PDB file of C-alpha atoms in Angstrom:
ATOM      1  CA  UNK V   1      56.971  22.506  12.463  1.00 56.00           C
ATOM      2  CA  UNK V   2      53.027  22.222  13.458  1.00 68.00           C
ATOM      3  CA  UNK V   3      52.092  19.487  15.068  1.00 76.00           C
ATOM      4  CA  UNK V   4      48.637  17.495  14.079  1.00 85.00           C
ATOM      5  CA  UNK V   5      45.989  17.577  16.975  1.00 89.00           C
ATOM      6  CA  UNK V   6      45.406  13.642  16.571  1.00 91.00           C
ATOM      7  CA  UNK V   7      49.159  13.658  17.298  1.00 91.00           C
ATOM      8  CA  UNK V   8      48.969  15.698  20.563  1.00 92.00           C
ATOM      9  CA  UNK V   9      46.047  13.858  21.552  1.00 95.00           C
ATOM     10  CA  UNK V  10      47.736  10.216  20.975  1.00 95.00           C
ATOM     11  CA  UNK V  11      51.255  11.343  22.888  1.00 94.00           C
ATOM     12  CA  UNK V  12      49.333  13.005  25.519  1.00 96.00           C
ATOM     13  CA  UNK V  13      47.388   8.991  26.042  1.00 97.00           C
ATOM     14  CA  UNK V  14      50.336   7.230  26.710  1.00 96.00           C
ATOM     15  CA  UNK V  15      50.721   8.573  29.778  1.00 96.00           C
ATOM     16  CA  UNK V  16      47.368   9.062  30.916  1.00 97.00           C
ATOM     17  CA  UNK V  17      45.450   6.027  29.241  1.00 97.00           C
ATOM     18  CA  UNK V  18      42.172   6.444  31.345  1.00 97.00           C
ATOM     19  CA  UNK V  19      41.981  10.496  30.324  1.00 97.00           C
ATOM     20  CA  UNK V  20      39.017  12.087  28.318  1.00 97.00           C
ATOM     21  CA  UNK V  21      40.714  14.664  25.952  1.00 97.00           C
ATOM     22  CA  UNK V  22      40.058  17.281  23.908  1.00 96.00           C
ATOM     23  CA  UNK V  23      42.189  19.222  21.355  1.00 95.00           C
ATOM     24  CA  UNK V  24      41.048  22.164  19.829  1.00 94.00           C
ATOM     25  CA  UNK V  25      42.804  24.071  17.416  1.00 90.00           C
ATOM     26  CA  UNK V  26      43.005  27.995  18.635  1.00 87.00           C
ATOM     27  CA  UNK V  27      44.135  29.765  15.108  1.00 82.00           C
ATOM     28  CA  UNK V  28      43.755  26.769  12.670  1.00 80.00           C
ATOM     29  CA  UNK V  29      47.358  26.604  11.952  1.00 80.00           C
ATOM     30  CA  UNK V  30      48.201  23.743  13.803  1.00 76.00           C
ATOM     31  CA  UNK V  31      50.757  25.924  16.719  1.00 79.00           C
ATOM     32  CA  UNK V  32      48.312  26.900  18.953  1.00 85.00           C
ATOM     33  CA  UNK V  33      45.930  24.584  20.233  1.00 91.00           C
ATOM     34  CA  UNK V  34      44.370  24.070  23.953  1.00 93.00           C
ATOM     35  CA  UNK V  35      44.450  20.668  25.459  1.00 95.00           C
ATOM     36  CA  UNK V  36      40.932  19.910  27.922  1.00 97.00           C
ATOM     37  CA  UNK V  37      42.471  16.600  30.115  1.00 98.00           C
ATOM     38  CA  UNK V  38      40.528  15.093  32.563  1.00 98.00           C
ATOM     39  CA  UNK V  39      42.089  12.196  34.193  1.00 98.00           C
ATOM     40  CA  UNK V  40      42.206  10.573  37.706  1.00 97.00           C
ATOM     41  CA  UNK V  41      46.160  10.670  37.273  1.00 97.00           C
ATOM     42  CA  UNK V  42      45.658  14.735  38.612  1.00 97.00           C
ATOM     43  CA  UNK V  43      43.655  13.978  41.601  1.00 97.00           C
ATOM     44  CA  UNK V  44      45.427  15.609  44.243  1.00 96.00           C
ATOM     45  CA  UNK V  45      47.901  17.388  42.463  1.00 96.00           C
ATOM     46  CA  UNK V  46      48.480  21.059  42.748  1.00 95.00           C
ATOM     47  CA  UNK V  47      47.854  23.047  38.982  1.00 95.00           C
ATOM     48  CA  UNK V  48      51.739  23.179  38.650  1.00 96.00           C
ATOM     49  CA  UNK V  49      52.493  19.796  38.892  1.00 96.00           C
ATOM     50  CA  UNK V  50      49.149  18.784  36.811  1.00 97.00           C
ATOM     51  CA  UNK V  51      51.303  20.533  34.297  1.00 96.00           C
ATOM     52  CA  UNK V  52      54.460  19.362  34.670  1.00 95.00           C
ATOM     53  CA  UNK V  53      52.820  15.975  33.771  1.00 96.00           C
ATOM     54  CA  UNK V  54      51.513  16.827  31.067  1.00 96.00           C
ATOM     55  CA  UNK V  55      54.816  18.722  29.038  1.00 94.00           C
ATOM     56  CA  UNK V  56      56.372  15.825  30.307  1.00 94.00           C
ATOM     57  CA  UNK V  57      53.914  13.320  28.341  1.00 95.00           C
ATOM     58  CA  UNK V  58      54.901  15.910  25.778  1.00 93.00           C
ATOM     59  CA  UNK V  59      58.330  15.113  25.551  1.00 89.00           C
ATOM     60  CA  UNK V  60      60.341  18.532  24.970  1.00 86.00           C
ATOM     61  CA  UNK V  61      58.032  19.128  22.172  1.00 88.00           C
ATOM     62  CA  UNK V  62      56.311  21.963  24.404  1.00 87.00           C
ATOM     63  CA  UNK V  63      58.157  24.974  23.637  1.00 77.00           C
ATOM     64  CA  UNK V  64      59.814  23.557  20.529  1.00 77.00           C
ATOM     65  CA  UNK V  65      57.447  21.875  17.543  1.00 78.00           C
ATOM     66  CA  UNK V  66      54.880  22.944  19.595  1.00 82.00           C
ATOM     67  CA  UNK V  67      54.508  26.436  20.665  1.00 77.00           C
ATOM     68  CA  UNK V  68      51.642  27.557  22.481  1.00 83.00           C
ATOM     69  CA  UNK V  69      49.000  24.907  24.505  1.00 89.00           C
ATOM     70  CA  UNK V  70      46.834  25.644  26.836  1.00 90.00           C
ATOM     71  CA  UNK V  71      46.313  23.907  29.393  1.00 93.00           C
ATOM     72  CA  UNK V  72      42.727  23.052  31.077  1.00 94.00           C
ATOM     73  CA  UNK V  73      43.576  19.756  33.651  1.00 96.00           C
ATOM     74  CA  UNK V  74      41.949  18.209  36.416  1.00 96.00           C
ATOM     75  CA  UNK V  75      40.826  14.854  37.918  1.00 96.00           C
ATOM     76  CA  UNK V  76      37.801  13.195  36.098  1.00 92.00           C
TER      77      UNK V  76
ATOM     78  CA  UNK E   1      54.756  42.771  16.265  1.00 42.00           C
ATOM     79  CA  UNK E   2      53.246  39.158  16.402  1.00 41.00           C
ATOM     80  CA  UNK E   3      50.432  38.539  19.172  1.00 43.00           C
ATOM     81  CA  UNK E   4      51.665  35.074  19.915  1.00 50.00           C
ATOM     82  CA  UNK E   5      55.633  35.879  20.265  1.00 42.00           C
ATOM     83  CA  UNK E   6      57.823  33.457  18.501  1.00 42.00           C
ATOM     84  CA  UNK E   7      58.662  29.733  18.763  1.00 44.00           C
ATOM     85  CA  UNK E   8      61.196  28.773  21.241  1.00 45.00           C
ATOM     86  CA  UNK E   9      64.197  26.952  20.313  1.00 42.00           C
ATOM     87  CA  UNK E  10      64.647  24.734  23.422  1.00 40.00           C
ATOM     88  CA  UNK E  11      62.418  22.030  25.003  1.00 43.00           C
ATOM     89  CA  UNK E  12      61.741  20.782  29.218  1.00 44.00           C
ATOM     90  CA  UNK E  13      64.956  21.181  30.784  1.00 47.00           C
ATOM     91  CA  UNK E  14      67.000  23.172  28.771  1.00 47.00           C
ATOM     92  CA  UNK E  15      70.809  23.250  29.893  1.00 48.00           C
ATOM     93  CA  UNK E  16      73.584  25.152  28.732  1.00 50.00           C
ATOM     94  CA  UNK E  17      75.973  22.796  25.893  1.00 48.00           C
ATOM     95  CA  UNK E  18      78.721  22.341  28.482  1.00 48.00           C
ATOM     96  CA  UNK E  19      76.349  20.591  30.861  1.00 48.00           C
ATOM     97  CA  UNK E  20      75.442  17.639  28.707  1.00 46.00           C
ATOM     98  CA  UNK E  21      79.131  17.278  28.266  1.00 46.00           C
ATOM     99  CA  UNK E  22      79.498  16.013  31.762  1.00 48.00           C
ATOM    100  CA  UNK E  23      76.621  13.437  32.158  1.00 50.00           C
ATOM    101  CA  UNK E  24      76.452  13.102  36.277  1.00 50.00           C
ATOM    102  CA  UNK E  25      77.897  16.068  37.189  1.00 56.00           C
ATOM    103  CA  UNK E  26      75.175  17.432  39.419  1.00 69.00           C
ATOM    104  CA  UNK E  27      77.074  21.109  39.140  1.00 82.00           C
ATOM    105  CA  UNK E  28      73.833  23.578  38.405  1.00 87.00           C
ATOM    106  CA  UNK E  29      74.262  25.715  35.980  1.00 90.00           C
ATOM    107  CA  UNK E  30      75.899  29.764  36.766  1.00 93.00           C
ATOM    108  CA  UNK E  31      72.698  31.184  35.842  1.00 95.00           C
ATOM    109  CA  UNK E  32      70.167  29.473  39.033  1.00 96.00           C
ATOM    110  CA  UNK E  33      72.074  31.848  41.553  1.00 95.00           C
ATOM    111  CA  UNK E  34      70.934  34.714  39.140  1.00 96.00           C
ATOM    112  CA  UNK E  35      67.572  33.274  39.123  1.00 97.00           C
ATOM    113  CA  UNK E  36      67.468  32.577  43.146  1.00 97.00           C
ATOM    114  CA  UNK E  37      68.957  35.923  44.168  1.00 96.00           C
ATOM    115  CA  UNK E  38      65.973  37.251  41.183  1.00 97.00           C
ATOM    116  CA  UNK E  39      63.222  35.070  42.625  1.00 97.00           C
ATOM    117  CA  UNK E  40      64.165  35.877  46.730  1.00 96.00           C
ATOM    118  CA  UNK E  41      65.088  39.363  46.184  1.00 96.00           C
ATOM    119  CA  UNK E  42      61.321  40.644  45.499  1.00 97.00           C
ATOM    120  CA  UNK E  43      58.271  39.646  46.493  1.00 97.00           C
ATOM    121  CA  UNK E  44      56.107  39.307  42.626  1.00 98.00           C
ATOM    122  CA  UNK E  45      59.088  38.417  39.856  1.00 98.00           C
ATOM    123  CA  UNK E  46      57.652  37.922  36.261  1.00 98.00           C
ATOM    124  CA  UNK E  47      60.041  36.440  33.381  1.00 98.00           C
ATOM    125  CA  UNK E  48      58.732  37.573  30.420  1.00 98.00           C
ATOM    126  CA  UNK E  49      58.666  38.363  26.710  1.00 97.00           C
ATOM    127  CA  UNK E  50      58.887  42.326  26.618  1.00 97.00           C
ATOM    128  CA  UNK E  51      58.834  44.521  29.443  1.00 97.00           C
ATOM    129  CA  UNK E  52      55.369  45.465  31.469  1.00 97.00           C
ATOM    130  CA  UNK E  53      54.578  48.317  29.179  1.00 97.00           C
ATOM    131  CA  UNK E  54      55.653  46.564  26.166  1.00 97.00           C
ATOM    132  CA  UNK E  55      54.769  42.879  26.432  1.00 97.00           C
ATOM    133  CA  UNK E  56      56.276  40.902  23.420  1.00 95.00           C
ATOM    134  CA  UNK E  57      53.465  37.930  23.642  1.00 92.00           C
ATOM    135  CA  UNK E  58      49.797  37.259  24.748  1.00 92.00           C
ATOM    136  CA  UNK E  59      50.471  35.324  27.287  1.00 93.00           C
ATOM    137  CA  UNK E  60      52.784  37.413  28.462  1.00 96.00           C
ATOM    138  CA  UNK E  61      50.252  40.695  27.857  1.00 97.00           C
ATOM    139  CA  UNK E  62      47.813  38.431  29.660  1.00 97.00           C
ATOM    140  CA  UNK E  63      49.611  38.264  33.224  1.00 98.00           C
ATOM    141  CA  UNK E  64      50.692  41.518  33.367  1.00 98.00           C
ATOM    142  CA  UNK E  65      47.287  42.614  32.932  1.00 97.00           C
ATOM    143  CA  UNK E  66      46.238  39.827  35.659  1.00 97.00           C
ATOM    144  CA  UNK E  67      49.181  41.539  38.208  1.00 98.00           C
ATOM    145  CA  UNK E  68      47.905  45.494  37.221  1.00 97.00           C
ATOM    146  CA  UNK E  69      44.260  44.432  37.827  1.00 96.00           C
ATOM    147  CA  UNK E  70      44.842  43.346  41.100  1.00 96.00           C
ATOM    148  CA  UNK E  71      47.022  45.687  42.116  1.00 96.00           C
ATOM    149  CA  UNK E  72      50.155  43.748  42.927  1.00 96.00           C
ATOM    150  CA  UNK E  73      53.973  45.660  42.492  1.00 96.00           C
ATOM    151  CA  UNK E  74      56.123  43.598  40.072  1.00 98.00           C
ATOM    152  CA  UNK E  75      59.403  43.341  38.936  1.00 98.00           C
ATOM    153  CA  UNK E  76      59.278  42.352  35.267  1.00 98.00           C
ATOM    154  CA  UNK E  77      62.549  40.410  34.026  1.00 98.00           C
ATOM    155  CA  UNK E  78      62.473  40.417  30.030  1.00 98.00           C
ATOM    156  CA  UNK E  79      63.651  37.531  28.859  1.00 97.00           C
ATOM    157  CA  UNK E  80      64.378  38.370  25.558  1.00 97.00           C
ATOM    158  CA  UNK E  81      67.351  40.662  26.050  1.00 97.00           C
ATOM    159  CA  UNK E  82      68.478  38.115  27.878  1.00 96.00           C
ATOM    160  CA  UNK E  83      69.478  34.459  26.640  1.00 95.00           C
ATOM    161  CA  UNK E  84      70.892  33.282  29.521  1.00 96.00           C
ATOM    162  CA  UNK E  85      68.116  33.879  31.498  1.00 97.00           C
ATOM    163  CA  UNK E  86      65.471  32.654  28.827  1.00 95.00           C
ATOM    164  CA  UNK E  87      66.790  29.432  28.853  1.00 94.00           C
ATOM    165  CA  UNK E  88      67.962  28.864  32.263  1.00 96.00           C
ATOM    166  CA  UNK E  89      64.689  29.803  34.313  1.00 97.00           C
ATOM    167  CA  UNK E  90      62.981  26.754  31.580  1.00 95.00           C
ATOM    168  CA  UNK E  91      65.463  24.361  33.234  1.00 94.00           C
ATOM    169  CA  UNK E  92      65.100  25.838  36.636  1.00 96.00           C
ATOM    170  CA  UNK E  93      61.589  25.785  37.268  1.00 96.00           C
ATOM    171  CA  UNK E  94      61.468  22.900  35.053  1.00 93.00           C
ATOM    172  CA  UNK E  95      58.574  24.808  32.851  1.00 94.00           C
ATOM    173  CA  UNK E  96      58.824  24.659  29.434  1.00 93.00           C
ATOM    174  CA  UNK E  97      57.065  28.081  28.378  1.00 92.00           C
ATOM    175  CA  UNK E  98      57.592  31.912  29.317  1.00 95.00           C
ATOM    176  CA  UNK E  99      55.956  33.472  31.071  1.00 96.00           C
ATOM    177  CA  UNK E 100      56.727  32.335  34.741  1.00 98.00           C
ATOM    178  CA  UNK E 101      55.047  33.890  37.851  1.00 98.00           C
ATOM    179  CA  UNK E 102      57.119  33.701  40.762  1.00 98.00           C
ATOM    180  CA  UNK E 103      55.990  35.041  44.054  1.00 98.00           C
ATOM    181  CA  UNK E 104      57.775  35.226  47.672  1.00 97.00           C
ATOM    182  CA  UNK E 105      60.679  32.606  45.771  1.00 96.00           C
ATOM    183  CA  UNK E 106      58.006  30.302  44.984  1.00 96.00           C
ATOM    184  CA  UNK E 107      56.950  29.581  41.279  1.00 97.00           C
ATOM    185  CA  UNK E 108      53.129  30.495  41.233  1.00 97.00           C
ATOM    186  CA  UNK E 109      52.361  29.119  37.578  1.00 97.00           C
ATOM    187  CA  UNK E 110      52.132  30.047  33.422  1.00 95.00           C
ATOM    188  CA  UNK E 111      50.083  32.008  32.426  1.00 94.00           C
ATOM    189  CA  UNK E 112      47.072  29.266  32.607  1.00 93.00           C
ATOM    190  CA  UNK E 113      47.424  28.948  36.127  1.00 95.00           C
ATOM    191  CA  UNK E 114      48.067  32.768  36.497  1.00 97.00           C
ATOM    192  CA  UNK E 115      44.754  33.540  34.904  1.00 95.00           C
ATOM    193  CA  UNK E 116      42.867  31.064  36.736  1.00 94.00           C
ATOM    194  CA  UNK E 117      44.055  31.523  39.785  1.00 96.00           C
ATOM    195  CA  UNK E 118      42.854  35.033  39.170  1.00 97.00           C
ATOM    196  CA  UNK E 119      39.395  34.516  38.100  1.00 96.00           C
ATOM    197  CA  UNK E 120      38.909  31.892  41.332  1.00 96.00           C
ATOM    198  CA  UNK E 121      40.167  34.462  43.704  1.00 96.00           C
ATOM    199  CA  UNK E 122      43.038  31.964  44.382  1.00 96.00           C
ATOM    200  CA  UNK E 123      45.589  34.664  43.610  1.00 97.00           C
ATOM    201  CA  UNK E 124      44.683  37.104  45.769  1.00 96.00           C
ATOM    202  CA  UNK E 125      44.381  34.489  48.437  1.00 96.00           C
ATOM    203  CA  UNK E 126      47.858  33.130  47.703  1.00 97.00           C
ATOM    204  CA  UNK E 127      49.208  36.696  48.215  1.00 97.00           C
ATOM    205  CA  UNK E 128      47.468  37.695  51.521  1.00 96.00           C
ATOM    206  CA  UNK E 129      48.881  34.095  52.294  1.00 96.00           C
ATOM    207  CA  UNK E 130      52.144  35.777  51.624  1.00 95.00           C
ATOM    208  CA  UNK E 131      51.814  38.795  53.070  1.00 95.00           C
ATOM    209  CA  UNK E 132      52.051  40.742  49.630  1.00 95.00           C
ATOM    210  CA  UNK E 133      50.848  43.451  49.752  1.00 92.00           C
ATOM    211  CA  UNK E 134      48.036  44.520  46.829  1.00 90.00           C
ATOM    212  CA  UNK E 135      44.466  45.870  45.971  1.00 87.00           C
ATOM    213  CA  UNK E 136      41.333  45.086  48.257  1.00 63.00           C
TER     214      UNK E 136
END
C-alpha cells in the first residue's frame, strides 16, 4: 500500500516539530521516496541513531506500507 | 528480477508470534545467539537480499559494491533463504530495512550510512579503527 509524501512528511513532524523536510518521490509510485530532515533533535547523534529516530517517528510503517526511504539527516 | 527487491512483511522490532504471547518476558528470541555468534565470528558480516555475486536488491547491490571497492573481505549472509534470520536481525539491531553492515560485532549502518560513510572516507577510517584489514 503506497504511502502519500504529504503523509510521510506530516508523521515524520510530530516528532520533530522544529525540522525542515523534504520528500521527494524516487520512481513516482509512491514506495520509494527519500526523506531530506534537518532538525536540531540530531545534533550530536551518531548516523545510526539519527535513524533510529526517524523509523521510529515512522511507526513500523518502514519496511511494511512503506518500502524503501532514504534517509539524508542531520542537525539544522 | 526487480531492482528494488520486494516489500517486507514486518515493521521495527519484529518478534517471532510466541514472543508477543508472553508480554514481559524479557527471554530474547533463539535466533540473537545465531546473529551474535554471526556478527563476532568475522570481522565485515553483511545480511542481505541475494548473495555477493547475485544481490537480490539495490541497496543491497549498492553495499556490496561499497565493500569490493574498498577492498574489504566479507561474509555475505542472504537473508532470503533464510526467514528466521530476515526477521530476527530487524528486531536485533532494531533496523527496520535489509541490508545491515556489521563490522568487528558492531552494526556499522543501512545502506545510507554505508554509502556515505564511504564517500566521506569514514569507512575506511572506521576499519583501520578496527584493525580490518582492506585496500590502501
Amino acid at each position: 500500500m503506497p504511502m502519500l509524501a504529504h503523509d510521510l512528511e506530516a508523521l515524520i513532524r510530530e516528532s520533530f516539530p522544529d525540522a525542515e523536510i523534504e520528500i521527494q518521490d524516487l520512481a513516482g509510485d509512491g514506495d520509494h521516496y527519500r526523506a531530506i530532515i534537518r532538525s536540531e533533535a540530531f545534533a550530536g547523534k551518531s548516523r545510526v541513531a539519527q535513524h533510529q529516530a526517524v523509523y521510529a517517528a515512522l511507526k513500523g510503517r518502514m519496511g511494511g506500507e512503506l518500502h524503501a526511504l532514504a534517509l539524508d539527516t542531520g542537525p539544522k | 528480477m526487480k531492482p528494488w527487491g520486494s516489500p517486507e512483511q514486518a515493521g521495527v522490532g519484529a518478534l517471532p508470534p510466541n514472543f508477543s504471547e508472553r508480554p514481559g518476558d524479557m527471554t530474547e528470541p533463539p535466533v540473537f545467539d545465531r546473529i551474535r555468534t554471526l556478527v563476532s565470528g568475522h570481522d565485515v558480516v553483511l545480511f542481505m537480499k541475494g548473495d555477493r555475486h547475485m544481490p537480490r536488491c539495490g541497496f543491497s547491490n549498492t553495499v556490496v559494491q561499497v565493500l569490493d571497492v574498498t577492498g574489504v573481505d566479507f561474509v555475505d549472509v542472504d537473508v532470503l533463504a533464510d526467514d528466521e534470520i530476515r526477521e530476527g536481525i530487524k528486531a536485533f539491531t532494531d533496523w527496520p530495512t535489509i541490508p545491515q553492515l556489521y563490522v568487528k560485532g558492531e552494526f556499522v549502518g543501512g545502506c545510507d550510512i554505508v554509502r556515505e560513510m564511504y564517500q566521506t572516507g569514514e569507512l575506511r577510517d572506521l576499519l583501520a579503527q578496527k584493525g580490518v584489514p582492506h585496500a590502501a
